Amino acid sequence: MTERRALGVGLRPELYEPLRARLSRGGARPLVGFVEALAENFLGAPRALRRLDALAALAPVALHCVSLNLCGADPLDGARLAALAALARRVRAPYVSDHLCWTSLGALHHHDLLPPPCEAALAPYVAARARAAQGALGVPFGLENVSSYLRWPPREGGEALSEAAFYARVVEGAGAHYMLDLNNLYVSSHNLGFDPEEVLAVVDWGRVLQVHVAGHQRHPSGLLHDTHDRPVCDEVWALYRAAWRRGGPFPTLLEWDADLPPFEALEDTLARAVEARGGW
Amino acid sequence: MVSAREGDPAPPPWLAGRLAALSAPLGAPPAPAAGRLAPPQGWREGCDSLLAAQPGLRLYYEQRWMRLLSAAQERAPRLARVMGAWRFNHLALAHLRAAPPPAGGDLDEASAGLGAVARAALRRGLWAERGLAGEGPSLSALLERLPTAHVLAPAAPDLAPDLAPDLALAALRGAGAPTRLIEQALSVDEAAHRALAAPPPAPWAPDAALLARAPHLRLRWAPGVSLVREEWALVEWLDAAEGSGVSANAPAGGRALSEAPARPPALGGQRYWALSPAPEGLRRTTLDPLCAELLARWRRGEGWGEALVAMEARLSPDARGRWERGLPEWVACGARLGWWVGVEGG
């Protein structure tokens, strides 16, 4: 199991070697204590899987998914869930997560994490699917809040929920866990105009598997755009401090997926997380 | 209600309709436009007006299509550089129009078939633009007949944006590259992708008894092994590009790929390679021309003796003797390189 104060990074191909070097060094505890791998990249990819096996021998590997389509209208993909469960067993993943989103409809895959309409009537459906996913995966299953760039208009006869209330209803209804992404929370709160503390207030911190931090950009439209290619901004660090005060300790993961800086810069960012929470 | 999978309930009856209102505009292929992703006219028709009015819809739209185009650039990095970013994107859009990606989440799969679209357009361009009618010969036959041909660039491109072949042809014309360079860049990209996608071969070491029968063996090729010929230094081109910070793994947005077409160094002759899967990724082995021809003949199913007879005019008696004596070691070497994994019927 991942240690509650552990720090981790999202695995990118460029990070295998620096991670392997640091994790196999022995002696003093490395700053990076776990990694999170995008699970779909390792399905049917024997070469990548062997490299993941090597890392899993050195540190816990959490699996993060992008394709379960939990808020979608199509049936869950049982074969995909079985493949993910096998991968989780193989690398001894302490937990698996996916997003509170939909990704495809019928034959059209969007390759994106699209926000669901946050309606009371949708929450039990999504919760039941998340419960089924957790059962199939055989390990604790976390749901991540996504970055949103648009607001669903109200549906006639529907009961709209806040993002916070919808998130909590689904996680608790599923008996699942939170994978709380503070960058996504900040981006969505800016784009949709809500107070991010609303979400921190409803989270059951005992059910938080992990917290994500990352960077974003400002889109020409004025929207904040979740790009994972920039340093973590001050506002997200402020949310991190607030989250730690409310519910720490929890494992903390840095996602940096594009325009990667030298590995030392990632370690500096993790060190800043330690500083933000007032020490190790 | 529970659907086929235990625990997976039926969705609320309104859900698919609501999601479709967002899904449909995001799925509309962009209109051709230089340097940017432009949704087609009327793309938001049918979308709830409150959704359609939000800038986030355009952001999701651009993100979806840029991911698909970036995946195509990653799958065909040499062709993308030869064409330049946006001309390549238009070629990829032509492919995506002709063959919408499957519903699976694998972005790489969305680009499968891009080569077929490009080759069909090249062949059509070479054939039709020279005023020739009918079906005509294959692309490779045309390239042999017209070795220095370019896909011709008209003064005013006449785009028919709904016709994928026209879009592909216009994109290829715009690259201004020799057709053989375009075709070879595509071939090397496809060969590299096949090698990287194939599992590393299981080790196979033929024993002495088997090697003694080398002239009579029908070797079983490992999946993902390709033979390529190049007249420009395409195979090694990206090594230099990666060293200069231009990565084959362009991030979403395609920022790492230049707008301007680039040219690999011309070799002034032909060079041959075997590209094969290896535990560490891609193995590249240079081949002399006779060796490449022999391997190509083996791949086509010719036997050793049959191939030597066909190549006899270019082999001196001495050279032929050396080949015959060296064959067992040659077979063993290919096995060490992972080119073959056994013998047919054995």
XYZ file of C-alpha atoms in Angstrom:
626
model
C 0.000 0.000 0.000
C 1.174 3.529 -0.662
C 2.381 5.292 2.451
C 0.003 8.165 3.324
C 2.658 10.871 3.148
C 4.277 9.502 0.017
C 5.065 11.651 -2.994
C 4.846 10.362 -6.534
C 5.008 11.302 -10.193
C 2.916 10.337 -13.180
C 4.937 7.952 -15.324
C 6.023 9.159 -18.772
C 8.373 7.283 -21.087
C 11.041 9.940 -20.498
C 10.906 9.306 -16.752
C 11.681 5.571 -16.686
C 15.410 5.981 -16.440
C 15.599 8.762 -13.836
C 12.979 6.956 -11.761
C 14.746 3.633 -12.004
C 18.042 5.254 -11.078
C 16.612 6.990 -8.034
C 14.434 4.142 -6.804
C 17.210 1.567 -7.052
C 19.790 3.752 -5.353
C 18.963 2.388 -1.883
C 20.023 4.089 1.327
C 18.197 7.291 2.108
C 14.512 7.374 1.206
C 14.096 8.911 -2.272
C 11.708 11.823 -2.598
C 9.629 9.866 -5.098
C 7.976 7.007 -3.233
C 5.498 5.780 -5.840
C 4.528 6.202 -9.461
C 1.214 6.351 -11.264
C 0.971 4.719 -14.677
C -1.656 5.371 -17.331
C -3.050 1.864 -17.452
C -4.238 1.838 -21.065
C -0.673 2.416 -22.287
C 0.296 -1.017 -20.980
C -2.542 -3.128 -22.371
C -1.242 -5.175 -25.280
C 2.158 -3.458 -25.059
C 4.630 -6.124 -23.955
C 7.721 -3.948 -24.242
C 6.266 -1.153 -22.106
C 4.894 -3.707 -19.671
C 8.329 -5.148 -19.008
C 9.614 -1.706 -18.113
C 6.643 -1.227 -15.807
C 7.380 -4.573 -14.147
C 10.894 -3.332 -13.447
C 9.572 -0.195 -11.771
C 6.943 -2.156 -9.844
C 9.768 -4.167 -8.301
C 11.169 -0.928 -6.875
C 8.119 1.070 -5.770
C 4.307 0.921 -5.617
C 2.665 1.538 -9.005
C -0.842 2.979 -8.923
C -2.878 2.576 -12.099
C -4.795 5.469 -13.609
C -7.362 4.875 -16.368
C -8.982 7.105 -18.959
C -11.365 4.803 -20.785
C -13.972 3.288 -18.466
C -16.562 5.840 -19.623
C -18.332 5.695 -16.260
C -20.666 8.605 -17.026
C -21.373 7.381 -20.562
C -24.540 5.788 -21.875
C -22.883 2.660 -23.290
C -22.446 -0.578 -21.295
C -19.242 -0.992 -19.333
C -16.574 -2.834 -21.273
C -16.183 -6.086 -19.360
C -13.164 -7.212 -21.367
C -11.398 -3.926 -20.704
C -12.140 -4.224 -16.978
C -10.797 -7.768 -16.934
C -7.614 -6.667 -18.690
C -7.164 -3.814 -16.223
C -7.731 -6.158 -13.285
C -5.058 -8.492 -14.646
C -2.664 -5.579 -15.026
C -3.407 -4.443 -11.463
C -2.617 -7.932 -10.167
C 0.553 -8.132 -12.224
C 2.063 -4.900 -10.905
C 0.460 -5.290 -7.459
C -1.250 -1.914 -7.831
C -2.482 -0.676 -4.448
C -5.419 0.987 -6.186
C -6.826 1.908 -9.590
C -8.582 5.100 -10.602
C -10.490 6.669 -13.474
C -12.330 9.906 -14.025
C -15.814 11.100 -13.278
C -16.494 11.666 -16.947
C -17.637 10.200 -20.245
C -15.305 9.533 -23.118
C -17.375 8.067 -25.938
C -20.883 7.647 -27.229
C -21.700 4.773 -29.526
C -19.046 4.552 -32.213
C -17.565 7.973 -31.521
C -14.615 8.087 -29.139
C -13.620 11.565 -28.041
C -10.177 10.826 -26.584
C -11.075 13.322 -23.897
C -12.476 13.423 -20.387
C -15.836 15.064 -20.974
C -17.813 16.392 -18.020
C -21.148 14.762 -17.206
C -24.330 16.693 -16.626
C -24.313 16.850 -12.800
C -27.861 15.714 -12.144
C -29.353 13.975 -9.155
C -30.875 11.351 -11.444
C -27.486 10.502 -12.943
C -25.585 9.986 -9.696
C -27.007 6.535 -8.768
C -26.334 5.223 -12.276
C -22.718 6.354 -12.244
C -22.281 5.121 -8.673
C -23.545 1.662 -9.621
C -21.074 1.525 -12.520
C -18.214 2.655 -10.316
C -19.183 -0.026 -7.795
C -19.199 -2.624 -10.567
C -15.803 -1.402 -11.750
C -14.352 -1.613 -8.269
C -15.688 -5.142 -7.895
C -14.204 -6.215 -11.195
C -10.834 -4.608 -10.497
C -10.446 -6.235 -7.094
C -8.657 -3.251 -5.514
C -9.837 0.118 -4.157
C -11.126 2.268 -6.990
C -10.762 6.044 -7.033
C -12.784 8.584 -8.984
C -11.079 11.739 -10.160
C -12.823 15.061 -10.681
C -12.135 16.343 -14.208
C -11.336 19.774 -15.582
C -14.470 21.283 -17.117
C -14.634 23.839 -19.884
C -18.384 24.134 -20.202
C -21.481 24.026 -18.088
C -24.393 21.771 -18.974
C -27.633 23.704 -19.301
C -30.409 22.544 -16.956
C -32.700 19.779 -18.188
C -36.380 20.305 -17.906
C -37.566 18.250 -14.955
C -34.014 17.438 -13.887
C -32.486 18.327 -10.533
C -29.087 19.958 -11.079
C -26.421 19.330 -8.456
C -23.253 21.239 -7.740
C -20.071 19.542 -8.897
C -19.211 18.936 -5.239
C -22.537 17.309 -4.405
C -22.503 15.149 -7.535
C -18.947 13.974 -6.848
C -19.722 13.069 -3.247
C -22.969 11.273 -4.127
C -21.247 9.126 -6.714
C -18.217 8.228 -4.588
C -20.261 7.465 -1.527
C -22.989 5.672 -3.468
C -20.352 3.477 -5.055
C -18.499 2.719 -1.857
C -15.479 3.896 -3.842
C -12.789 6.488 -3.168
C -11.685 9.995 -4.066
C -8.801 10.692 -6.413
C -8.880 14.395 -5.864
C -7.153 16.492 -8.527
C -6.554 19.972 -7.142
C -5.478 21.418 -10.477
C -8.653 20.143 -12.099
C -10.635 21.545 -9.193
C -9.022 24.954 -9.599
C -9.459 24.938 -13.393
C -13.133 23.958 -13.179
C -13.890 26.406 -10.388
C -12.431 29.219 -12.493
C -14.168 28.149 -15.692
C -17.557 27.419 -14.179
C -17.501 30.004 -11.410
C -17.755 28.051 -8.175
C -15.783 28.051 -4.955
C -13.277 25.162 -4.899
C -13.602 24.979 -1.130
C -17.120 23.585 -1.731
C -15.495 20.385 -2.918
C -12.914 20.257 -0.141
C -15.793 20.627 2.318
C -17.712 17.574 1.116
C -14.814 15.175 0.659
C -14.624 12.306 3.134
C -10.877 12.515 3.681
C -10.683 9.000 4.984
C -11.659 7.863 1.495
C -9.024 9.879 -0.378
C -6.624 7.555 -2.158
C -4.438 10.274 -3.574
C -4.275 13.965 -4.426
C -3.010 15.237 -7.787
C -1.267 18.518 -8.502
C -0.373 19.757 -11.977
C -0.020 22.841 -14.136
C -2.348 24.457 -16.646
C -2.422 27.240 -19.230
C -4.733 30.101 -19.962
C -6.568 29.494 -23.260
C -7.086 32.475 -25.604
C -10.811 32.272 -24.760
C -9.986 33.097 -21.124
C -10.708 29.575 -19.958
C -8.087 27.760 -17.926
C -6.862 24.720 -19.839
C -5.604 21.634 -18.033
C -2.394 20.913 -19.958
C 0.014 19.327 -17.452
C 2.890 21.174 -19.101
C 3.569 23.993 -16.645
C 4.647 24.418 -13.037
C 1.931 24.135 -10.402
C 0.513 27.629 -9.843
C 0.250 29.414 -6.514
C -3.525 29.065 -6.383
C -3.251 25.289 -6.628
C -0.604 25.261 -3.894
C -3.022 27.264 -1.747
C -5.670 24.607 -2.349
C -3.102 21.941 -1.487
C -2.380 23.603 1.851
C -6.115 23.859 2.533
C -6.647 20.211 1.612
C -3.771 19.072 3.839
C -5.184 21.035 6.749
C -8.576 19.436 6.235
C -7.600 15.904 5.458
C -3.873 15.228 5.370
C -1.925 13.071 5.271
C -2.634 11.673 1.817
C -0.362 10.495 -1.007
C 0.465 13.345 -3.379
C 1.141 12.939 -7.080
C 2.615 15.407 -9.571
C 1.317 15.064 -13.142
C 3.613 16.609 -15.745
C 2.921 15.120 -19.155
C 4.305 17.472 -21.805
C 7.234 19.878 -22.135
C 8.873 17.938 -19.332
C 11.612 19.766 -17.440
C 14.683 17.951 -16.080
C 13.778 15.415 -13.419
C 15.333 17.632 -10.761
C 12.622 20.226 -11.454
C 9.965 17.587 -10.742
C 11.722 16.788 -7.482
C 11.814 20.487 -6.631
C 8.047 20.587 -7.163
C 7.571 17.623 -4.837
C 9.797 19.340 -2.291
C 7.507 22.331 -2.541
C 4.588 20.066 -1.619
C 6.465 19.030 1.518
C 7.073 22.689 2.314
C 3.397 23.535 1.693
C 2.266 21.001 4.255
C 4.784 22.220 6.794
C 7.344 19.409 6.617
C 7.487 15.739 5.756
C -32.646 -2.614 -14.529
C -29.407 -4.446 -15.078
C -27.790 -4.804 -18.481
C -25.772 -7.733 -19.787
C -22.960 -7.073 -17.340
C -23.752 -7.724 -13.714
C -23.973 -4.501 -11.743
C -24.054 -2.273 -14.816
C -27.467 -0.609 -14.803
C -29.348 0.716 -17.790
C -28.698 4.435 -18.279
C -31.365 7.049 -17.594
C -33.473 7.278 -20.755
C -32.472 10.888 -21.394
C -28.718 10.395 -21.012
C -27.732 9.307 -24.526
C -29.687 12.175 -26.059
C -28.011 14.735 -23.840
C -24.546 13.403 -24.500
C -25.273 13.259 -28.229
C -25.914 17.007 -28.210
C -22.254 17.493 -27.277
C -20.833 14.471 -29.063
C -22.134 15.367 -32.523
C -20.447 18.775 -32.900
C -17.185 17.463 -31.471
C -17.170 14.664 -34.013
C -17.640 16.884 -37.094
C -14.361 16.787 -39.092
C -12.634 20.163 -39.418
C -12.810 22.087 -42.657
C -9.496 22.494 -44.486
C -7.851 25.732 -43.400
C -4.195 26.595 -43.273
C -2.580 26.710 -39.881
C -5.551 26.162 -37.627
C -8.332 23.794 -36.799
C -11.547 25.202 -38.145
C -14.845 23.457 -37.461
C -17.054 23.097 -40.530
C -19.906 25.476 -41.152
C -22.980 24.633 -39.145
C -21.046 22.359 -36.790
C -23.095 23.455 -33.797
C -26.457 22.857 -35.440
C -28.521 20.527 -33.343
C -26.524 21.390 -30.245
C -28.366 22.962 -27.306
C -28.030 26.735 -27.750
C -26.683 27.152 -24.210
C -23.960 24.608 -24.920
C -23.247 26.057 -28.355
C -22.703 29.553 -26.972
C -19.881 28.544 -24.633
C -16.204 28.921 -25.620
C -15.517 25.576 -23.991
C -17.215 23.800 -26.882
C -14.552 25.072 -29.271
C -11.818 24.148 -26.790
C -13.092 20.546 -26.567
C -13.390 20.486 -30.353
C -9.822 21.617 -30.944
C -8.512 19.302 -28.253
C -10.184 16.253 -29.782
C -8.968 16.866 -33.287
C -5.500 17.987 -32.267
C -5.087 14.749 -30.306
C -6.058 12.725 -33.364
C -3.702 14.708 -35.587
C -0.841 14.541 -33.091
C -1.295 10.779 -32.899
C -1.008 10.629 -36.695
C 2.164 12.741 -36.528
C 3.625 10.344 -33.988
C 2.772 7.369 -36.155
C 4.261 8.898 -39.314
C 6.941 11.304 -38.013
C 9.120 11.312 -41.134
C 6.243 11.902 -43.496
C 4.991 14.666 -41.190
C 8.366 16.417 -41.394
C 8.623 16.006 -45.149
C 5.177 17.569 -45.551
C 5.261 20.163 -42.763
C 2.753 20.264 -39.921
C -0.422 21.538 -41.488
C -0.150 19.866 -44.864
C 0.372 16.626 -43.000
C -2.604 17.436 -40.796
C -4.734 17.858 -43.906
C -3.587 14.479 -45.148
C -4.458 12.973 -41.768
C -7.859 14.669 -41.876
C -8.457 13.160 -45.300
C -7.767 9.776 -43.766
C -9.996 10.443 -40.756
C -12.813 11.508 -43.084
C -12.407 8.380 -45.152
C -12.070 6.076 -42.159
C -13.500 7.533 -38.932
C -11.557 6.145 -35.967
C -12.884 3.090 -34.203
C -14.703 3.543 -30.917
C -11.772 2.146 -28.951
C -9.705 4.526 -26.934
C -6.430 3.757 -28.719
C -5.350 6.942 -30.467
C -2.641 5.110 -32.366
C -5.257 2.896 -34.001
C -7.045 5.975 -35.319
C -4.128 6.522 -37.693
C -4.066 2.998 -39.121
C -4.758 3.232 -42.832
C -3.224 6.667 -43.295
C -0.619 5.135 -45.613
C -3.252 3.617 -47.857
C -4.962 6.994 -48.255
C -1.634 8.680 -49.029
C -0.571 6.052 -51.561
C -3.932 6.111 -53.313
C -3.672 9.890 -53.599
C -0.069 9.756 -54.856
C -0.968 7.208 -57.479
C -3.987 9.169 -58.561
C -1.928 12.356 -58.706
C 0.834 10.835 -60.787
C -1.538 9.125 -63.145
C -4.312 11.607 -63.658
C -2.196 14.736 -63.812
C -0.279 13.399 -66.733
C -3.479 13.130 -68.679
C -3.579 9.379 -68.530
C -6.958 7.722 -68.347
C -8.146 4.511 -66.759
C -6.927 2.684 -63.714
C -3.238 2.677 -64.559
C -0.417 0.740 -62.932
C 0.471 0.511 -59.261
C 2.207 3.327 -57.420
C 5.507 1.466 -57.292
C 5.381 0.860 -61.059
C 4.605 4.527 -61.655
C 7.501 5.563 -59.436
C 9.859 3.357 -61.399
C 8.611 4.947 -64.614
C 8.656 8.530 -63.261
C 11.607 8.519 -60.856
C 11.889 12.284 -60.430
C 8.170 13.085 -60.407
C 6.630 15.559 -57.993
C 2.965 15.592 -57.194
C 2.197 18.632 -59.283
C 1.273 21.865 -57.561
C -1.510 23.721 -59.333
C -1.472 27.516 -59.377
C -4.756 27.684 -57.496
C -5.568 24.529 -55.576
C -9.162 23.566 -56.137
C -10.180 21.954 -52.905
C -13.281 19.894 -52.608
C -13.333 19.714 -48.828
C -15.863 16.924 -48.608
C -13.857 14.649 -50.824
C -11.140 12.931 -48.864
C -9.056 11.977 -51.940
C -8.962 15.597 -53.126
C -7.965 16.759 -49.677
C -5.175 14.193 -49.497
C -3.941 15.032 -52.963
C -3.947 18.770 -52.299
C -1.989 18.214 -49.082
C 0.590 16.075 -50.862
C 0.910 18.576 -53.709
C 1.525 21.332 -51.227
C 4.482 19.514 -49.703
C 6.452 20.162 -52.903
C 8.512 17.026 -52.347
C 9.550 14.382 -54.849
C 6.937 11.672 -54.870
C 9.595 9.028 -54.193
C 10.633 10.879 -51.048
C 7.056 11.007 -49.813
C 6.554 7.328 -50.529
C 9.857 6.334 -48.901
C 9.185 8.439 -45.797
C 5.842 6.698 -45.471
C 7.422 3.263 -45.966
C 10.085 3.860 -43.320
C 7.497 5.172 -40.861
C 5.306 2.137 -41.450
C 8.238 -0.242 -41.062
C 9.360 1.410 -37.828
C 5.819 1.282 -36.476
C 5.461 -2.402 -37.351
C 8.702 -3.195 -35.542
C 7.796 -1.191 -32.459
C 4.283 -2.620 -32.304
C 5.422 -6.245 -32.617
C 6.404 -8.239 -29.559
C 10.140 -8.778 -29.190
C 10.866 -12.104 -30.915
C 11.391 -15.223 -28.886
C 15.087 -16.154 -29.049
C 15.797 -18.820 -31.673
C 19.213 -20.389 -32.201
C 19.301 -22.932 -35.031
C 21.499 -25.908 -34.181
C 24.351 -27.206 -36.324
C 22.230 -29.919 -37.891
C 19.679 -27.392 -39.016
C 22.325 -24.991 -40.306
C 23.821 -27.791 -42.366
C 20.544 -27.818 -44.278
C 20.542 -24.029 -44.664
C 20.114 -23.982 -48.477
C 16.907 -25.973 -48.141
C 15.330 -24.132 -45.218
C 12.234 -21.992 -45.483
C 12.755 -19.519 -42.669
C 9.824 -18.248 -40.632
C 10.077 -14.474 -40.323
C 9.465 -12.784 -37.010
C 6.449 -10.449 -36.925
C 7.362 -6.831 -37.444
C 10.498 -7.303 -39.576
C 10.632 -5.054 -42.650
C 13.121 -4.408 -45.415
C 13.298 -0.816 -46.614
C 15.123 1.025 -49.326
C 15.932 4.713 -49.050
C 17.429 7.371 -51.299
C 17.343 9.984 -48.549
C 18.685 9.383 -45.025
C 15.221 8.745 -43.618
C 15.893 5.874 -41.225
C 18.350 7.887 -39.153
C 16.745 11.259 -39.740
C 14.899 11.479 -36.440
C 18.029 10.702 -34.427
C 19.312 14.150 -35.309
C 15.866 15.695 -34.942
C 15.514 14.295 -31.409
C 18.951 15.589 -30.519
C 17.866 19.077 -31.504
C 14.767 18.921 -29.367
C 12.332 18.131 -32.179
C 10.772 15.031 -30.771
C 8.889 12.375 -32.640
C 6.495 12.499 -29.699
C 4.914 15.807 -30.531
C 2.724 16.925 -27.648
C -0.968 17.590 -28.173
C -1.041 20.706 -30.266
C 1.721 19.569 -32.570
C 3.968 22.407 -31.435
C 7.171 20.431 -31.916
C 6.566 19.938 -35.631
C 7.569 22.723 -37.974
C 5.100 24.275 -40.364
C 7.698 24.283 -43.131
C 8.450 21.053 -44.995
C 11.879 19.625 -44.164
C 14.175 17.485 -46.260
C 16.410 14.664 -45.068
C 19.889 14.527 -46.642
C 19.890 12.978 -50.102
C 22.149 9.909 -50.288
C 23.062 10.097 -53.967
C 22.301 6.390 -54.225
C 20.268 3.727 -52.502
C 20.671 2.318 -49.013
C 18.951 -0.740 -47.573
C 17.914 -1.595 -44.040
C 16.219 -4.294 -42.068
C 14.057 -2.811 -39.317
C 13.115 -5.352 -36.687
C 11.665 -5.556 -33.180
C 14.147 -5.835 -30.347
C 13.790 -5.932 -26.558
C 14.947 -2.323 -26.328
C 12.680 -1.141 -29.158
C 13.706 -0.848 -32.788
C 16.735 -2.594 -34.276
C 18.190 -1.134 -37.475
C 20.598 -3.168 -39.563
C 22.169 -1.856 -42.772
C 22.261 -4.311 -45.663
C 24.336 -4.394 -48.792
C 22.203 -4.346 -51.944
C 22.685 -8.019 -52.816
C 21.899 -9.091 -49.290
C 18.773 -6.923 -49.336
C 17.654 -8.475 -52.599
C 18.257 -11.965 -51.324
C 16.257 -11.269 -48.179
C 13.460 -9.747 -50.230
C 13.343 -12.848 -52.399
C 13.240 -15.091 -49.348
C 10.373 -13.064 -47.994
C 8.502 -13.574 -51.237
C 8.886 -17.312 -50.727
C 11.711 -18.012 -53.170
C 14.157 -20.699 -52.092
C 17.883 -20.097 -51.744
C 18.807 -21.710 -55.043
C 15.974 -20.023 -56.884
C 17.066 -16.632 -55.562
C 20.694 -17.209 -56.512
C 19.719 -18.171 -60.041
C 17.653 -14.997 -60.364
C 20.571 -12.917 -59.099
C 23.214 -14.797 -61.086
C 23.874 -11.993 -63.545
C 25.116 -9.785 -60.710
C 27.150 -12.434 -58.892
C 30.642 -13.425 -59.924
C 31.492 -17.119 -59.461
C 33.690 -16.104 -56.523
C 30.940 -14.100 -54.926
C 28.481 -16.908 -55.405
C 30.907 -19.309 -53.760
C 31.327 -17.009 -50.795
C 27.571 -16.734 -50.398
C 27.110 -20.465 -50.512
C 29.882 -21.127 -47.988
C 28.688 -18.331 -45.708
C 25.017 -19.214 -45.774
C 24.889 -21.188 -42.483
C 26.552 -18.327 -40.611
C 24.257 -15.938 -42.364
C 21.169 -17.816 -41.182
C 22.570 -17.945 -37.657
C 23.279 -14.200 -37.737
C 19.714 -13.412 -38.861
C 18.428 -15.554 -36.003
C 20.589 -13.614 -33.520
C 19.168 -10.372 -34.924
C 15.656 -11.691 -34.419
C 14.715 -11.670 -38.110
C 13.348 -15.184 -38.042
C 11.980 -17.354 -35.323
C 12.144 -20.840 -36.807
C 11.653 -22.764 -40.005
C 8.438 -23.505 -41.830
C 7.164 -26.928 -40.987
C 9.664 -27.298 -38.150
